[in-house]
XYZ file of C-alpha atoms in Angstrom:
691
model
C 33.113 57.230 139.682
C 35.650 57.504 136.813
C 38.380 55.462 135.913
C 41.045 56.384 133.087
C 38.329 58.472 131.586
C 35.681 55.890 131.690
C 32.448 56.219 133.664
C 32.078 52.865 136.245
C 28.566 51.423 137.195
C 29.180 49.230 140.026
C 25.892 46.845 141.379
C 26.026 44.661 144.523
C 23.593 42.510 142.698
C 20.588 42.863 144.897
C 22.685 43.173 148.117
C 24.149 39.433 147.720
C 27.776 41.400 147.665
C 28.594 43.039 150.813
C 30.187 46.034 149.042
C 30.789 49.242 151.030
C 30.515 52.669 149.276
C 33.459 54.143 151.637
C 35.901 51.243 151.164
C 35.244 50.748 147.691
C 35.840 54.251 146.932
C 39.301 54.406 148.915
C 40.441 51.120 146.973
C 39.570 52.710 143.493
C 40.763 56.103 144.302
C 44.206 54.482 145.464
C 44.385 52.856 141.813
C 43.801 56.250 140.057
C 39.888 56.626 140.050
C 38.129 60.024 140.428
C 34.713 60.556 142.392
C 32.934 58.475 144.721
C 31.990 54.655 144.425
C 28.104 54.832 143.898
C 26.674 51.393 144.476
C 23.577 50.276 142.855
C 21.170 47.678 143.980
C 19.190 46.496 140.994
C 21.190 48.205 138.230
C 19.690 45.723 135.653
C 16.039 46.288 136.917
C 14.959 49.021 139.411
C 17.911 51.506 138.709
C 18.238 50.896 135.126
C 17.615 54.519 134.486
C 21.277 54.970 136.190
C 22.712 52.968 132.936
C 20.732 54.781 130.478
C 21.656 58.264 131.511
C 25.336 57.056 131.652
C 25.230 55.809 127.946
C 23.883 59.307 126.963
C 27.112 61.012 127.908
C 30.395 61.405 126.314
C 32.380 58.899 128.316
C 32.731 55.324 127.511
C 30.896 53.116 130.238
C 32.067 50.022 131.941
C 29.503 47.971 133.886
C 30.716 45.520 136.403
C 28.123 42.974 135.797
C 28.375 40.207 132.906
C 25.489 38.352 133.509
C 22.999 40.890 132.279
C 25.404 42.320 129.365
C 22.901 41.298 126.546
C 20.302 43.338 128.296
C 22.489 46.333 128.665
C 23.807 46.124 125.107
C 20.374 46.104 123.639
C 19.368 49.111 125.721
C 22.467 50.836 124.622
C 21.713 49.822 121.064
C 18.151 51.533 121.136
C 19.108 54.567 123.346
C 22.569 55.626 121.949
C 24.080 53.369 119.232
C 27.381 55.094 119.601
C 27.757 54.269 122.995
C 30.821 52.336 124.176
C 30.005 49.789 126.723
C 32.429 47.076 128.330
C 31.542 44.699 130.873
C 33.603 43.163 134.164
C 32.811 40.292 136.315
C 33.154 41.260 139.751
C 30.416 39.010 141.278
C 31.490 35.295 140.741
C 35.371 36.470 140.725
C 35.121 38.459 144.171
C 31.706 39.514 145.605
C 30.496 36.047 145.829
C 32.861 34.577 148.124
C 33.331 33.225 151.723
C 36.056 35.879 151.960
C 34.148 38.705 150.097
C 34.414 41.270 152.702
C 38.355 40.971 152.351
C 37.980 41.115 148.467
C 37.739 44.947 147.960
C 41.572 45.341 147.137
C 40.756 42.589 144.281
C 37.623 44.357 143.042
C 39.427 47.459 142.573
C 42.373 45.705 140.606
C 39.757 44.046 138.311
C 37.944 47.374 137.624
C 41.538 48.987 136.771
C 42.296 46.053 134.568
C 39.296 46.270 132.745
C 40.072 50.136 131.807
C 43.120 48.883 129.544
C 41.907 48.556 126.242
C 43.025 45.427 124.355
C 44.666 45.763 120.904
C 42.308 44.237 118.196
C 42.990 41.122 116.727
C 43.506 40.694 112.893
C 41.066 38.463 111.175
C 41.038 36.050 108.210
C 38.169 35.047 106.262
C 36.595 31.584 105.404
C 33.849 30.981 103.128
C 31.528 27.828 102.773
C 29.156 27.312 99.849
C 27.501 24.512 102.042
C 29.123 21.540 99.847
C 29.145 18.741 102.978
C 30.373 15.483 102.816
C 28.434 12.968 105.532
C 30.980 10.025 105.962
C 29.603 6.870 107.583
C 28.992 3.155 107.388
C 25.180 2.418 107.637
C 21.870 3.582 107.667
C 22.614 6.137 110.342
C 24.680 7.921 107.957
C 22.315 7.630 105.274
C 19.536 9.340 107.573
C 21.682 12.006 108.508
C 22.690 12.979 104.737
C 18.733 13.209 103.871
C 18.245 15.578 106.761
C 20.805 17.615 105.613
C 19.979 17.568 102.136
C 17.281 20.326 102.122
C 19.899 22.715 103.710
C 23.169 21.771 102.212
C 24.840 20.204 98.907
C 25.269 16.585 100.448
C 27.153 13.665 99.338
C 27.389 10.482 101.104
C 30.492 8.115 101.449
C 30.009 4.988 102.996
C 32.928 3.272 104.210
C 32.666 -0.715 104.184
C 29.014 -0.388 104.022
C 26.667 -3.284 105.058
C 23.587 -4.435 103.519
C 21.751 -1.221 103.221
C 18.334 -0.954 101.731
C 18.319 1.438 98.931
C 16.355 4.753 99.406
C 13.174 4.858 97.577
C 14.260 8.156 95.930
C 17.821 8.872 95.522
C 17.711 12.306 97.042
C 21.484 12.376 97.654
C 24.382 11.033 95.717
C 25.824 7.855 97.504
C 29.180 6.321 97.080
C 31.373 3.723 98.630
C 34.893 4.196 99.667
C 37.346 4.879 102.840
C 39.064 8.348 103.337
C 42.769 7.482 103.657
C 43.988 11.185 103.628
C 42.293 14.235 104.619
C 43.729 17.945 104.450
C 42.254 21.502 104.553
C 39.815 23.464 106.650
C 36.067 25.044 106.568
C 35.565 25.914 103.066
C 38.424 24.069 101.633
C 38.747 20.320 102.778
C 40.469 17.755 100.021
C 39.937 14.108 100.664
C 41.428 11.132 98.910
C 39.503 7.851 98.835
C 40.311 4.344 97.984
C 37.810 1.819 96.986
C 35.816 4.559 95.461
C 32.712 3.394 93.556
C 29.312 5.367 92.972
C 26.049 3.406 93.716
C 24.345 1.763 90.903
C 20.477 2.430 90.338
C 19.402 -0.995 89.893
C 20.192 -2.190 93.356
C 17.167 -4.153 94.625
C 17.514 -5.690 98.221
C 20.551 -3.501 99.185
C 22.962 -0.911 97.528
C 25.040 -2.182 94.971
C 28.390 0.065 93.703
C 30.157 -0.026 90.549
C 33.928 -1.138 90.300
C 36.166 0.506 93.026
C 39.027 2.570 92.119
C 41.744 4.127 94.379
C 43.320 7.668 94.927
C 40.018 9.318 93.923
C 40.175 13.081 95.099
C 37.395 15.403 96.093
C 37.012 18.498 97.607
C 33.950 19.991 100.051
C 33.266 22.699 102.404
C 32.134 20.721 105.521
C 32.771 17.135 106.813
C 30.234 15.190 109.001
C 32.026 12.233 110.192
C 29.710 9.431 111.523
C 32.276 6.605 110.866
C 33.203 6.134 114.408
C 36.578 5.654 113.237
C 40.080 7.184 113.661
C 39.666 11.034 113.073
C 40.583 12.189 109.874
C 42.578 15.085 111.380
C 44.734 15.669 114.640
C 43.218 17.576 117.440
C 39.866 16.935 115.252
C 37.505 18.892 117.454
C 39.680 22.069 117.028
C 39.266 21.725 112.964
C 36.680 24.323 111.963
C 33.960 22.699 109.368
C 34.780 19.319 110.740
C 32.156 17.515 113.015
C 32.731 14.119 114.591
C 30.048 13.161 116.979
C 29.914 9.843 118.544
C 27.521 7.846 116.298
C 26.279 6.054 119.541
C 25.022 9.191 121.011
C 21.865 10.431 119.147
C 21.704 13.411 121.020
C 25.137 14.194 119.974
C 24.505 13.294 116.461
C 21.467 15.502 116.206
C 23.460 18.721 117.788
C 26.114 17.970 114.980
C 23.351 18.054 112.395
C 21.873 21.358 113.866
C 25.240 23.173 113.991
C 26.464 21.970 110.349
C 23.322 22.944 108.778
C 24.095 26.684 109.391
C 27.639 26.592 108.394
C 27.054 28.345 105.093
C 28.459 31.696 104.208
C 31.466 33.760 105.120
C 33.110 33.626 108.490
C 35.866 35.876 110.213
C 38.451 34.001 112.433
C 41.210 35.526 114.346
C 44.534 35.210 112.969
C 45.928 33.934 116.239
C 49.602 33.881 115.258
C 51.796 36.582 114.054
C 55.049 34.910 112.369
C 58.093 36.853 111.562
C 60.261 34.463 109.473
C 63.428 36.847 109.826
C 64.017 35.914 113.283
C 62.919 32.226 113.018
C 65.521 29.563 114.073
C 64.018 26.704 112.446
C 66.658 26.243 110.025
C 69.813 27.538 107.604
C 71.147 25.950 104.367
C 69.312 22.684 104.928
C 70.361 22.294 108.522
C 67.623 22.051 111.112
C 67.908 23.901 114.374
C 64.730 24.878 116.029
C 61.745 22.507 116.018
C 59.601 23.593 119.046
C 56.491 24.912 117.357
C 56.557 22.132 115.027
C 56.864 19.719 117.905
C 53.939 21.247 120.055
C 51.457 22.080 117.406
C 48.234 19.959 117.992
C 46.517 20.729 114.774
C 49.201 20.128 112.191
C 48.911 23.926 111.169
C 52.534 24.478 111.146
C 54.836 22.540 108.568
C 58.691 23.129 107.752
C 59.335 25.576 104.751
C 62.825 25.597 104.151
C 64.601 27.775 106.329
C 61.405 28.751 107.966
C 57.971 27.525 108.786
C 54.687 28.071 107.452
C 51.886 28.818 109.874
C 48.196 28.056 108.146
C 45.960 30.675 109.832
C 42.976 28.858 108.450
C 43.753 25.837 110.533
C 45.510 27.276 113.501
C 42.758 26.947 116.323
C 44.627 29.408 118.689
C 46.108 27.086 121.338
C 49.241 29.480 121.594
C 51.504 26.549 122.114
C 53.733 27.806 119.560
C 53.997 31.182 120.879
C 54.560 29.685 124.333
C 57.842 27.543 123.130
C 59.148 29.967 120.330
C 62.611 31.036 121.931
C 63.002 34.371 119.426
C 59.337 35.527 119.538
C 59.037 34.943 115.757
C 55.606 33.484 116.655
C 53.621 35.906 118.688
C 50.118 35.193 120.222
C 47.564 38.138 119.053
C 44.469 37.578 121.100
C 44.913 40.208 122.226
C 47.617 41.837 119.984
C 50.539 43.491 120.834
C 51.564 44.194 124.700
C 47.914 44.459 125.627
C 48.358 41.058 127.920
C 51.271 42.452 129.684
C 49.840 45.748 130.195
C 46.612 44.364 131.630
C 48.819 42.043 133.917
C 50.844 45.019 135.169
C 48.014 47.079 135.668
C 46.045 44.331 137.627
C 49.175 43.721 140.029
C 49.925 47.012 140.777
C 46.421 48.177 141.416
C 46.034 45.335 143.769
C 48.840 46.273 145.774
C 48.011 49.982 145.706
C 44.580 49.098 147.101
C 46.066 47.277 150.112
C 46.046 43.767 148.701
C 48.942 41.432 149.845
C 50.406 38.040 148.750
C 48.813 37.745 145.425
C 48.021 34.270 143.785
C 47.061 35.023 139.780
C 44.542 32.321 138.648
C 45.037 31.822 134.866
C 42.062 30.382 133.217
C 40.164 30.096 129.875
C 36.974 31.573 129.112
C 35.270 28.233 128.825
C 36.021 25.719 131.219
C 37.737 27.987 133.747
C 35.040 30.610 133.740
C 32.679 27.843 134.279
C 34.475 26.258 137.138
C 34.877 29.747 138.910
C 30.946 30.333 138.536
C 30.251 27.027 139.859
C 32.489 27.664 142.822
C 30.777 31.090 143.506
C 27.130 29.798 143.168
C 27.486 26.517 145.091
C 30.584 26.630 147.274
C 32.988 29.295 148.938
C 33.778 31.008 145.733
C 37.573 32.316 145.093
C 39.690 33.219 148.014
C 40.092 37.021 148.624
C 43.795 36.866 147.440
C 43.320 34.407 144.346
C 42.801 36.945 141.371
C 41.355 35.584 138.125
C 43.146 36.616 135.068
C 41.089 35.164 131.955
C 43.071 34.073 128.777
C 42.207 32.494 125.247
C 43.878 29.824 126.053
C 45.960 28.682 128.989
C 48.738 27.047 126.829
C 49.553 30.470 125.329
C 51.660 31.782 128.195
C 55.387 31.044 127.837
C 58.379 32.129 130.477
C 58.149 35.676 129.364
C 54.512 35.924 131.007
C 55.181 33.578 134.069
C 58.524 35.585 134.928
C 56.605 38.891 134.301
C 54.110 37.593 136.594
C 56.373 37.101 139.389
C 58.451 40.026 138.651
C 55.254 42.179 139.168
C 54.661 40.868 142.590
C 52.533 37.948 142.367
C 53.232 35.153 145.113
C 51.867 32.129 143.370
C 50.174 31.339 139.721
C 47.851 28.843 139.489
C 46.772 27.558 136.057
C 43.311 26.179 135.770
C 43.465 23.623 132.891
C 40.807 22.010 130.920
C 41.328 18.338 131.657
C 39.995 17.659 128.180
C 43.112 19.061 126.642
C 45.892 17.136 128.614
C 47.358 16.127 125.325
C 47.956 19.824 124.431
C 50.111 20.832 127.319
C 53.587 19.769 126.609
C 54.852 23.314 125.721
C 53.110 24.442 128.924
C 54.742 21.892 131.153
C 58.154 22.668 129.592
C 57.371 26.535 130.394
C 56.451 25.797 134.041
C 59.586 23.554 134.418
C 61.836 26.327 133.303
C 60.334 29.021 135.268
C 60.338 26.807 138.498
C 64.038 26.238 137.815
C 64.786 29.987 137.610
C 62.679 30.951 140.984
C 64.318 27.688 142.599
C 67.714 28.692 141.370
C 67.431 32.441 142.703
C 66.165 31.324 146.389
C 62.537 31.975 145.801
C 61.873 28.506 146.625
C 59.745 25.845 144.661
C 56.002 25.230 144.535
C 54.936 28.626 143.227
C 53.550 27.254 140.104
C 50.543 25.027 140.286
C 48.367 23.346 137.518
C 44.911 22.366 138.385
C 42.923 20.171 136.069
C 39.778 18.844 138.102
C 36.328 18.423 136.865
C 34.780 18.705 139.855
C 34.747 22.687 141.332
C 34.599 21.093 144.976
C 38.098 19.853 144.107
C 39.233 23.176 142.379
C 37.994 24.886 145.092
C 39.715 22.684 147.891
C 43.106 22.986 146.099
C 42.683 26.815 145.947
C 41.910 27.196 149.576
C 44.605 24.735 150.318
C 47.502 26.728 148.882
C 50.046 27.536 151.430
C 51.638 30.906 151.112
C 55.275 30.726 150.185
C 57.607 31.659 153.001
C 59.381 34.609 151.006
C 57.323 37.429 149.169
C 58.590 38.609 146.101
C 59.217 42.238 145.588
C 57.096 43.698 142.861
C 58.739 45.683 140.139
C 57.125 48.217 137.957
C 59.035 47.931 134.667
C 57.015 48.502 131.266
C 56.639 45.440 129.213
C 58.451 46.924 126.173
C 60.029 44.990 123.264
C 59.674 41.689 121.723
C 59.451 38.318 123.760
C 63.428 38.342 124.625
C 63.288 41.797 126.031
C 60.418 41.169 128.020
C 61.606 37.996 129.554
C 65.068 39.459 130.370
C 63.319 42.551 132.064
C 61.273 40.307 134.206
C 64.280 37.950 134.976
C 67.049 40.760 136.075
C 64.414 42.055 138.217
C 63.994 38.771 139.862
C 67.591 38.107 140.096
C 68.169 41.781 141.530
C 65.526 41.038 144.308
C 66.620 37.320 144.851
C 66.905 35.981 148.499
C 69.985 33.983 147.081
C 71.383 35.809 143.779
C 73.752 33.849 141.636
C 75.788 35.118 138.446
C 74.807 32.143 136.437
C 72.081 29.546 136.678
C 72.559 26.112 135.056
C 69.535 25.165 133.232
C 68.074 21.822 131.475
C 68.810 21.012 127.941
C 66.314 22.539 125.577
C 66.205 26.157 127.579
C 66.121 29.140 125.398
C 68.950 30.555 127.182
C 72.706 29.553 127.415
C 76.154 30.038 125.855
C 78.347 28.407 122.885
C 81.316 26.899 123.606
C 84.316 26.432 120.910
C 87.056 24.093 121.069
C 89.763 26.541 119.537
C 92.264 23.662 118.947
C 89.952 22.377 116.274
C 88.447 25.625 115.174
C 89.638 26.767 111.955
C 87.755 30.201 112.094
C 85.680 29.376 108.701
C 82.986 31.372 110.276
C 80.283 29.129 108.847
C 78.400 29.419 112.561
C 78.182 33.098 112.130
C 76.268 32.884 108.773
C 74.005 30.230 110.355
C 73.106 31.860 113.640
C 69.548 33.399 113.187
C 69.888 35.614 116.436
C 73.295 37.342 115.538
C 74.446 35.930 118.863
C 77.729 34.760 116.997
C 79.668 37.683 115.658
C 82.710 38.121 113.383
C 85.356 41.083 112.430
C 86.003 41.826 108.591
C 89.296 43.120 109.412
C 90.610 39.956 111.429
C 89.863 36.176 111.962
C 87.844 36.713 115.042
C 84.762 34.778 116.687
C 82.734 36.685 119.192
C 79.514 35.711 120.918
C 76.833 37.554 122.586
C 74.960 35.665 125.231
C 71.907 37.122 125.983
C 71.084 36.884 122.416
C 71.605 33.054 121.931
C 68.371 31.095 121.887
C 69.985 27.591 121.699
C 68.915 26.602 118.729
C 71.744 24.214 117.850
C 72.257 25.735 114.162
C 75.939 26.501 114.895
C 76.627 23.186 116.311
C 75.134 21.032 113.213
C 76.618 23.585 110.889
C 80.262 23.532 112.135
C 82.153 21.404 109.630
C 85.005 20.723 112.285
C 82.238 19.585 115.195
C 83.916 21.872 117.722
C 80.861 23.648 119.105
C 79.049 22.625 122.034
C 75.956 24.373 123.758
C 75.694 24.930 127.411
C 72.251 25.913 128.745
C 72.105 28.649 131.348
C 71.218 32.030 132.564
C 74.124 34.524 132.831
C 72.985 37.576 134.949
C 76.396 39.233 134.573
C 77.005 42.116 132.295
C 79.256 39.950 130.271
C 75.917 38.182 128.745
C 74.891 41.739 127.141
C 78.399 42.488 125.503
C 80.378 40.560 122.826
C 82.932 38.027 124.083
C 85.849 36.125 122.221
C 85.368 32.634 121.401
C 88.295 32.475 119.125
C 91.090 34.721 117.585
C 93.846 34.239 115.560
C 96.600 36.033 113.727
C 95.765 36.592 110.290
C 98.420 35.629 107.473
C 99.851 38.202 105.318
C 100.184 37.497 101.375
C 103.597 36.451 100.535
C 103.592 38.700 97.351
C 101.564 42.183 98.477
C 101.588 41.813 102.287
C 97.822 42.088 102.368
C 96.411 40.217 105.465
C 93.882 37.332 104.769
C 92.894 34.123 106.153
C 94.369 32.478 109.403
C 97.950 31.960 110.018
C 97.640 28.871 111.590
C 95.122 27.301 109.168
C 96.914 28.234 106.075
C 100.501 26.960 107.327
C 98.909 23.816 108.191
C 97.308 23.320 104.765
C 100.656 24.254 103.177
C 102.608 21.692 105.189
C 99.957 19.024 104.725
C 100.018 19.258 100.749
C 103.755 20.118 100.081
C 105.298 17.181 98.247
C 102.112 15.100 99.019
C 99.536 15.733 96.422
C 99.768 15.562 92.832
C 98.824 19.242 92.224
C 101.227 20.679 94.483
C 104.738 19.019 93.677
C 106.388 22.400 93.012
C 107.194 25.083 95.415
C 105.437 27.536 93.067
C 102.041 25.642 93.650
C 102.580 25.819 97.479
C 103.404 29.472 97.204
C 100.117 30.173 95.693
C 98.453 28.874 98.804
C 100.308 31.719 100.696
C 98.803 34.378 98.562
C 95.486 36.607 98.778
C 92.962 36.039 95.972
C 94.142 38.732 93.518
C 97.803 37.540 93.757
C 96.714 33.914 93.482
C 95.178 34.656 90.154
C 98.040 37.153 88.811
C 100.807 34.342 89.554
C 98.694 31.548 88.030
C 98.694 33.218 84.730
C 102.404 34.148 84.788
C 103.494 30.782 85.814
C 104.754 28.242 83.254
C 102.215 25.735 84.194
C 99.138 28.216 83.678
C 96.415 25.810 82.311
C 94.943 28.494 80.230
C 98.110 29.575 78.438
C 98.396 28.867 74.568
C 100.593 29.847 71.780
C 101.399 32.954 70.312
C 98.259 35.105 69.342
C 97.899 35.011 65.501
C 98.319 38.214 63.611
C 95.282 40.197 63.080
C 94.386 40.704 59.414
C 92.154 43.393 58.013
C 90.259 44.218 54.750
C 93.315 46.179 53.400
C 95.670 43.137 53.849
C 93.275 41.269 51.715
C 93.271 43.933 49.072
C 96.909 44.396 49.061
C 97.213 40.594 48.551
C 94.859 40.584 45.794
C 96.654 43.614 43.969
C 100.036 41.955 44.300
C 98.825 38.718 42.696
C 97.170 40.626 39.881
C 100.466 42.436 39.326
C 102.515 38.949 39.252
C 99.905 37.634 36.757
C 100.879 40.624 34.413
C 104.378 40.369 34.910
C 105.199 36.696 34.836
C 102.087 35.184 33.325
C 101.057 33.252 36.881
C 100.243 34.148 40.200
C 103.111 35.069 42.511
C 103.375 33.902 46.179
C 103.483 37.332 47.431
C 101.023 36.879 50.400
C 102.400 38.241 53.320
C 99.872 36.297 55.389
């Protein structure tokens, strides 16, 4: 069987999955497959030759098995190193289920989605020379440092050490001190230590140290923290090169020693987030607007950098929360890069419907905790229901309103997010996106309760929750739009489809504060049309006109960052979070407009008539600099005429006396000649100078 030019090999895993050639063929042909689905029984054993023959062809090969992927990859490397081989799991996700006989549409959808190739994620490099700091309190830290000394360049730092017997041989440098600040990443850590002092060699019964000093700074590539105290970094488990096992768990300590001993060399790490500073709504002119990414980043990888933010790719752990909450799309998740995720989502749900599937529930999960839960349910329980389609992500916290809205717009009935309970403190951004999506669905008449979050450690509890989901009363009519453009474009494509097919459509939908959609309202009585808000707006939602005093607004561009509000000198701007589904949201509307003032000298339009007249009235005779009528009249002139009038006036501050006569060399020569002639005639110099 072929799909999108790829050869597909399916196996029923020794007949443990009730797959039928005819039904699977019909389902796959409905989603664009060509040829007959030939189901193997032991593709990894007795029928391995079928795989070997497939990889010798010219087509890429997709194997519907992930358990034996290492075996297939090894054989491909030996028989045909140029072969392209990918793998997709249909066993734990569909075939091993109490509802496996009804799961054929889901299997066809999983195969179709696997044919969509993801764009590669750009990488960044880290390098470790093996310079390791062991930070602890007692003999356990000393023993750990000595174990690592043969593999790494180790230094031991003891915080408030007790009576420790000095080692017979000082095979590792030992210091005393407490780390008060730490920064950096694998290959580039920096620490600040108070109470820093080296061990002295003359210690007899216990380790003794020199006089301590504060604010000592040091650098290292790796840190093994056995102190048992407060972690040196936020979200410490996500900091590459920083290992912090429980010192009371010997097995955990040994695992950490084993792992850190191999952290030498160069490493490639995904650049998880692509950042476009030109559309960032963080700040303008030292006025802070959007801080959403700063508020949700668990590792501290994002810092303010003036009008924009700085995202350190070497510290970023890839949770994707910044991308989830970013209102403009300035921060975009890149695992996978581009629109691959949305294309796979669209292909999956379209294929499920085409193959005869109904009322799909999309199960979002990560490849660690989520895949493990799915596998345990399949092996030890009932497995996934036939209508529950798993959709793996690098991190579930990477999804935002654009992805969730697109999921429903492509026809999913419900969305279940299977979230790791160990990462509950990282869900603030995700919770906000779930709430926003629920508000939209409820406001359009689709009803609430279509989004569910499960974070159980017990696979039986996860299974009960999935099988207990009640189907919503109203099905969502699926769209087939392409997920083109950036985040704002994709989200509006999805939202407008949901509005068009909504059971109870409304023109405008109020939203909670903090939503990235809404309008700007201006109190025109206090607005002077200074247009400071226009220059502050990062999304070009506020507009002006160079030919007239006019302030306009385009609602679908507004991200509700608040920069216009904090910039406005008159404080006449307020924000109204809402979704406007009318055509007005896509066109410029007038917020304020005034008649221009015409220069009283040349007639050129400039400024705002109301503002200039008010200023002139307030200053006339009431300010020391505007006591005369001419001074007030200059306020009513354009910039060119105002300058000319200033220089022409009697009170010109730059006015001086008559310009002195220019004298040249000839003047001095004539002067001298006249004096010489006077001496000859009169016997003394004359006063003939005409200077």
